[in-house]
Amino acid sequence: MKLHPITALLAALALPQFVFAEESEKPIKFDQLPAPAAKAIKAAADGAKLKTLSKEKDDHADAYEAGWLVKGRKHEVTVAADGKVLAVEETIALEEAPKAARESIAKEAGGGKVTGVELVKEKGKTLYEALIKMEKGCLEVVLDLKGKVVEREKKSRED
């Protein structure tokens, strides 16, 4: 059986969409969580009402991410199925980041506007993520405690 070139092209274009869909977060309900993950999320949220809950892949293993608000600040925790905490995130004011991180963020921003900063604790490291609105799109910068840029990613406005 010979495929029409247009059919083959459409199939090839659709394949990345299926791969991407498998890697993205999928909303779930609290009662669908494995018991250890539910216990860890409940402890991390400390009585706050969960706003988001999803299942995702972290290093090819199931992970669960929960988000909630406390005093207007967004908090997130990612836990493994066995309840191990993989990452904790909290939005902070730019002024709360260490001086070295603030200076690096300002340098990276140039003429752009810093629209958000998160304190991230993951894999034994404390990092700061800054989202900067640029003239064309956005820039996400990840910095260590000393202000060293460890990751830089350009994003479209839709991200």
PDB file of C-alpha atoms in Angstrom:
ATOM      1  CA  MET A   1       0.000   0.000   0.000  1.00  0.00           C
ATOM      2  CA  LYS A   2       1.428   3.338  -1.050  1.00  0.00           C
ATOM      3  CA  LEU A   3       0.754   6.441   1.075  1.00  0.00           C
ATOM      4  CA  HIS A   4      -0.185   9.649  -0.647  1.00  0.00           C
ATOM      5  CA  PRO A   5       2.553  12.272   0.034  1.00  0.00           C
ATOM      6  CA  ILE A   6       0.044  14.635   1.710  1.00  0.00           C
ATOM      7  CA  THR A   7      -1.185  11.836   4.013  1.00  0.00           C
ATOM      8  CA  ALA A   8       2.398  10.979   4.961  1.00  0.00           C
ATOM      9  CA  LEU A   9       3.167  14.641   5.654  1.00  0.00           C
ATOM     10  CA  LEU A  10       0.084  15.082   7.832  1.00  0.00           C
ATOM     11  CA  ALA A  11       0.924  11.930   9.786  1.00  0.00           C
ATOM     12  CA  ALA A  12       4.490  13.147  10.339  1.00  0.00           C
ATOM     13  CA  LEU A  13       3.255  16.532  11.539  1.00  0.00           C
ATOM     14  CA  ALA A  14       0.764  14.938  13.940  1.00  0.00           C
ATOM     15  CA  LEU A  15       3.321  12.637  15.606  1.00  0.00           C
ATOM     16  CA  PRO A  16       5.013  15.369  17.708  1.00  0.00           C
ATOM     17  CA  GLN A  17       1.582  16.382  18.997  1.00  0.00           C
ATOM     18  CA  PHE A  18       0.998  12.876  20.386  1.00  0.00           C
ATOM     19  CA  VAL A  19       4.470  12.766  21.946  1.00  0.00           C
ATOM     20  CA  PHE A  20       3.953  16.201  23.505  1.00  0.00           C
ATOM     21  CA  ALA A  21       0.527  15.255  24.847  1.00  0.00           C
ATOM     22  CA  GLU A  22       2.053  12.302  26.722  1.00  0.00           C
ATOM     23  CA  GLU A  23       4.580  14.572  28.456  1.00  0.00           C
ATOM     24  CA  SER A  24       2.191  17.338  29.491  1.00  0.00           C
ATOM     25  CA  GLU A  25       0.375  17.703  32.768  1.00  0.00           C
ATOM     26  CA  LYS A  26      -3.005  16.034  33.070  1.00  0.00           C
ATOM     27  CA  PRO A  27      -5.516  17.315  35.633  1.00  0.00           C
ATOM     28  CA  ILE A  28      -6.575  14.721  38.191  1.00  0.00           C
ATOM     29  CA  LYS A  29      -8.701  14.528  41.327  1.00  0.00           C
ATOM     30  CA  PHE A  30      -7.304  14.191  44.826  1.00  0.00           C
ATOM     31  CA  ASP A  31      -8.851  10.742  45.299  1.00  0.00           C
ATOM     32  CA  GLN A  32      -6.891   9.521  42.249  1.00  0.00           C
ATOM     33  CA  LEU A  33      -3.536  10.157  43.961  1.00  0.00           C
ATOM     34  CA  PRO A  34      -1.510   7.291  45.400  1.00  0.00           C
ATOM     35  CA  ALA A  35      -1.864   7.430  49.199  1.00  0.00           C
ATOM     36  CA  PRO A  36       1.782   8.479  49.882  1.00  0.00           C
ATOM     37  CA  ALA A  37       1.564  11.302  47.307  1.00  0.00           C
ATOM     38  CA  ALA A  38      -1.754  12.491  48.760  1.00  0.00           C
ATOM     39  CA  LYS A  39      -0.258  12.543  52.262  1.00  0.00           C
ATOM     40  CA  ALA A  40       2.796  14.553  51.112  1.00  0.00           C
ATOM     41  CA  ILE A  41       0.675  17.080  49.207  1.00  0.00           C
ATOM     42  CA  LYS A  42      -1.694  17.500  52.146  1.00  0.00           C
ATOM     43  CA  ALA A  43       1.272  18.126  54.475  1.00  0.00           C
ATOM     44  CA  ALA A  44       2.861  20.646  52.084  1.00  0.00           C
ATOM     45  CA  ALA A  45      -0.392  22.583  51.582  1.00  0.00           C
ATOM     46  CA  ASP A  46      -0.849  22.741  55.376  1.00  0.00           C
ATOM     47  CA  GLY A  47      -4.621  23.191  55.223  1.00  0.00           C
ATOM     48  CA  ALA A  48      -4.727  25.493  52.186  1.00  0.00           C
ATOM     49  CA  LYS A  49      -7.329  24.700  49.536  1.00  0.00           C
ATOM     50  CA  LEU A  50      -5.757  23.182  46.428  1.00  0.00           C
ATOM     51  CA  LYS A  51      -6.355  25.195  43.254  1.00  0.00           C
ATOM     52  CA  THR A  52      -4.614  22.839  40.815  1.00  0.00           C
ATOM     53  CA  LEU A  53      -3.719  19.181  40.842  1.00  0.00           C
ATOM     54  CA  SER A  54      -2.134  17.310  37.975  1.00  0.00           C
ATOM     55  CA  LYS A  55      -0.220  14.205  37.023  1.00  0.00           C
ATOM     56  CA  GLU A  56       2.957  14.554  34.975  1.00  0.00           C
ATOM     57  CA  LYS A  57       6.190  12.765  34.189  1.00  0.00           C
ATOM     58  CA  ASP A  58       9.402  13.577  36.044  1.00  0.00           C
ATOM     59  CA  ASP A  59      12.405  11.682  34.702  1.00  0.00           C
ATOM     60  CA  HIS A  60       9.974   9.202  33.105  1.00  0.00           C
ATOM     61  CA  ALA A  61       8.247   8.441  36.432  1.00  0.00           C
ATOM     62  CA  ASP A  62       4.802   9.539  37.572  1.00  0.00           C
ATOM     63  CA  ALA A  63       4.802  12.758  39.577  1.00  0.00           C
ATOM     64  CA  TYR A  64       1.989  14.842  41.003  1.00  0.00           C
ATOM     65  CA  GLU A  65       1.914  18.631  41.149  1.00  0.00           C
ATOM     66  CA  ALA A  66      -0.415  20.605  43.395  1.00  0.00           C
ATOM     67  CA  GLY A  67      -0.875  24.351  43.552  1.00  0.00           C
ATOM     68  CA  TRP A  68      -2.551  26.650  46.072  1.00  0.00           C
ATOM     69  CA  LEU A  69      -2.572  30.257  47.240  1.00  0.00           C
ATOM     70  CA  VAL A  70      -1.536  31.615  50.630  1.00  0.00           C
ATOM     71  CA  LYS A  71      -1.900  35.367  51.205  1.00  0.00           C
ATOM     72  CA  GLY A  72      -2.003  35.946  47.458  1.00  0.00           C
ATOM     73  CA  ARG A  73       1.169  33.961  46.784  1.00  0.00           C
ATOM     74  CA  LYS A  74       1.177  30.937  44.528  1.00  0.00           C
ATOM     75  CA  HIS A  75       2.706  27.783  45.979  1.00  0.00           C
ATOM     76  CA  GLU A  76       3.379  24.493  44.212  1.00  0.00           C
ATOM     77  CA  VAL A  77       4.738  21.153  45.269  1.00  0.00           C
ATOM     78  CA  THR A  78       5.706  18.232  43.055  1.00  0.00           C
ATOM     79  CA  VAL A  79       5.830  14.801  44.663  1.00  0.00           C
ATOM     80  CA  ALA A  80       6.627  11.293  43.462  1.00  0.00           C
ATOM     81  CA  ALA A  81       4.124   8.459  43.742  1.00  0.00           C
ATOM     82  CA  ASP A  82       5.945   7.287  46.882  1.00  0.00           C
ATOM     83  CA  GLY A  83       5.420  10.694  48.536  1.00  0.00           C
ATOM     84  CA  LYS A  84       8.970  11.992  48.109  1.00  0.00           C
ATOM     85  CA  VAL A  85       8.949  15.767  47.596  1.00  0.00           C
ATOM     86  CA  LEU A  86      10.684  16.530  44.293  1.00  0.00           C
ATOM     87  CA  ALA A  87      10.241  20.321  44.143  1.00  0.00           C
ATOM     88  CA  VAL A  88       8.681  23.214  46.039  1.00  0.00           C
ATOM     89  CA  GLU A  89       7.943  26.575  44.413  1.00  0.00           C
ATOM     90  CA  GLU A  90       6.652  29.870  45.764  1.00  0.00           C
ATOM     91  CA  THR A  91       6.110  33.219  44.082  1.00  0.00           C
ATOM     92  CA  ILE A  92       8.050  35.975  45.793  1.00  0.00           C
ATOM     93  CA  ALA A  93       8.590  39.687  45.336  1.00  0.00           C
ATOM     94  CA  LEU A  94      11.742  40.521  43.382  1.00  0.00           C
ATOM     95  CA  GLU A  95      13.065  42.358  46.450  1.00  0.00           C
ATOM     96  CA  GLU A  96      13.044  39.076  48.408  1.00  0.00           C
ATOM     97  CA  ALA A  97      15.631  37.456  46.139  1.00  0.00           C
ATOM     98  CA  PRO A  98      19.281  37.787  47.170  1.00  0.00           C
ATOM     99  CA  LYS A  99      21.079  40.887  45.911  1.00  0.00           C
ATOM    100  CA  ALA A 100      23.214  38.902  43.445  1.00  0.00           C
ATOM    101  CA  ALA A 101      20.100  37.276  41.930  1.00  0.00           C
ATOM    102  CA  ARG A 102      18.276  40.633  41.714  1.00  0.00           C
ATOM    103  CA  GLU A 103      21.241  42.216  39.942  1.00  0.00           C
ATOM    104  CA  SER A 104      21.449  39.356  37.430  1.00  0.00           C
ATOM    105  CA  ILE A 105      17.699  39.523  36.817  1.00  0.00           C
ATOM    106  CA  ALA A 106      17.947  43.277  36.157  1.00  0.00           C
ATOM    107  CA  LYS A 107      20.837  42.702  33.745  1.00  0.00           C
ATOM    108  CA  GLU A 108      18.926  39.946  31.912  1.00  0.00           C
ATOM    109  CA  ALA A 109      15.796  42.106  31.749  1.00  0.00           C
ATOM    110  CA  GLY A 110      17.560  44.996  30.021  1.00  0.00           C
ATOM    111  CA  GLY A 111      14.598  46.985  28.745  1.00  0.00           C
ATOM    112  CA  GLY A 112      12.094  44.236  29.570  1.00  0.00           C
ATOM    113  CA  LYS A 113       9.742  44.018  32.536  1.00  0.00           C
ATOM    114  CA  VAL A 114      10.084  41.407  35.287  1.00  0.00           C
ATOM    115  CA  THR A 115       6.582  39.963  35.609  1.00  0.00           C
ATOM    116  CA  GLY A 116       7.247  37.270  38.190  1.00  0.00           C
ATOM    117  CA  VAL A 117       9.848  35.652  40.397  1.00  0.00           C
ATOM    118  CA  GLU A 118       9.698  32.221  42.008  1.00  0.00           C
ATOM    119  CA  LEU A 119      11.796  30.643  44.723  1.00  0.00           C
ATOM    120  CA  VAL A 120      12.392  27.023  43.713  1.00  0.00           C
ATOM    121  CA  LYS A 121      13.815  24.246  45.861  1.00  0.00           C
ATOM    122  CA  GLU A 122      14.570  21.184  43.777  1.00  0.00           C
ATOM    123  CA  LYS A 123      17.057  18.329  43.998  1.00  0.00           C
ATOM    124  CA  GLY A 124      18.809  19.900  46.977  1.00  0.00           C
ATOM    125  CA  LYS A 125      19.273  23.258  45.230  1.00  0.00           C
ATOM    126  CA  THR A 126      17.679  26.645  45.811  1.00  0.00           C
ATOM    127  CA  LEU A 127      17.058  28.559  42.611  1.00  0.00           C
ATOM    128  CA  TYR A 128      15.225  31.660  41.471  1.00  0.00           C
ATOM    129  CA  GLU A 129      13.141  31.746  38.296  1.00  0.00           C
ATOM    130  CA  ALA A 130      12.352  35.109  36.755  1.00  0.00           C
ATOM    131  CA  LEU A 131       9.881  35.687  33.945  1.00  0.00           C
ATOM    132  CA  ILE A 132      10.712  38.756  31.905  1.00  0.00           C
ATOM    133  CA  LYS A 133       8.338  40.288  29.362  1.00  0.00           C
ATOM    134  CA  MET A 134      10.366  41.442  26.384  1.00  0.00           C
ATOM    135  CA  GLU A 135       9.399  43.424  23.305  1.00  0.00           C
ATOM    136  CA  LYS A 136       9.038  40.147  21.379  1.00  0.00           C
ATOM    137  CA  GLY A 137       7.936  37.324  23.644  1.00  0.00           C
ATOM    138  CA  CYS A 138       9.178  36.429  27.093  1.00  0.00           C
ATOM    139  CA  LEU A 139      12.399  35.247  28.661  1.00  0.00           C
ATOM    140  CA  GLU A 140      12.586  32.834  31.578  1.00  0.00           C
ATOM    141  CA  VAL A 141      15.835  32.955  33.496  1.00  0.00           C
ATOM    142  CA  VAL A 142      16.877  30.515  36.233  1.00  0.00           C
ATOM    143  CA  LEU A 143      19.578  31.670  38.647  1.00  0.00           C
ATOM    144  CA  ASP A 144      21.417  30.181  41.592  1.00  0.00           C
ATOM    145  CA  LEU A 145      21.866  31.871  44.977  1.00  0.00           C
ATOM    146  CA  LYS A 146      24.948  33.703  43.706  1.00  0.00           C
ATOM    147  CA  GLY A 147      23.058  35.158  40.734  1.00  0.00           C
ATOM    148  CA  LYS A 148      24.681  32.890  38.148  1.00  0.00           C
ATOM    149  CA  VAL A 149      22.349  32.142  35.227  1.00  0.00           C
ATOM    150  CA  VAL A 150      21.952  28.368  35.040  1.00  0.00           C
ATOM    151  CA  GLU A 151      19.222  28.329  32.389  1.00  0.00           C
ATOM    152  CA  ARG A 152      17.770  30.810  29.911  1.00  0.00           C
ATOM    153  CA  GLU A 153      14.731  30.061  27.769  1.00  0.00           C
ATOM    154  CA  LYS A 154      12.923  32.282  25.297  1.00  0.00           C
ATOM    155  CA  LYS A 155       9.185  31.756  25.257  1.00  0.00           C
ATOM    156  CA  SER A 156       6.362  32.960  23.099  1.00  0.00           C
ATOM    157  CA  ARG A 157       3.677  35.082  24.732  1.00  0.00           C
ATOM    158  CA  GLU A 158       1.333  32.059  24.653  1.00  0.00           C
ATOM    159  CA  ASP A 159       3.648  30.032  26.968  1.00  0.00           C
TER     160      ASP A 159
END
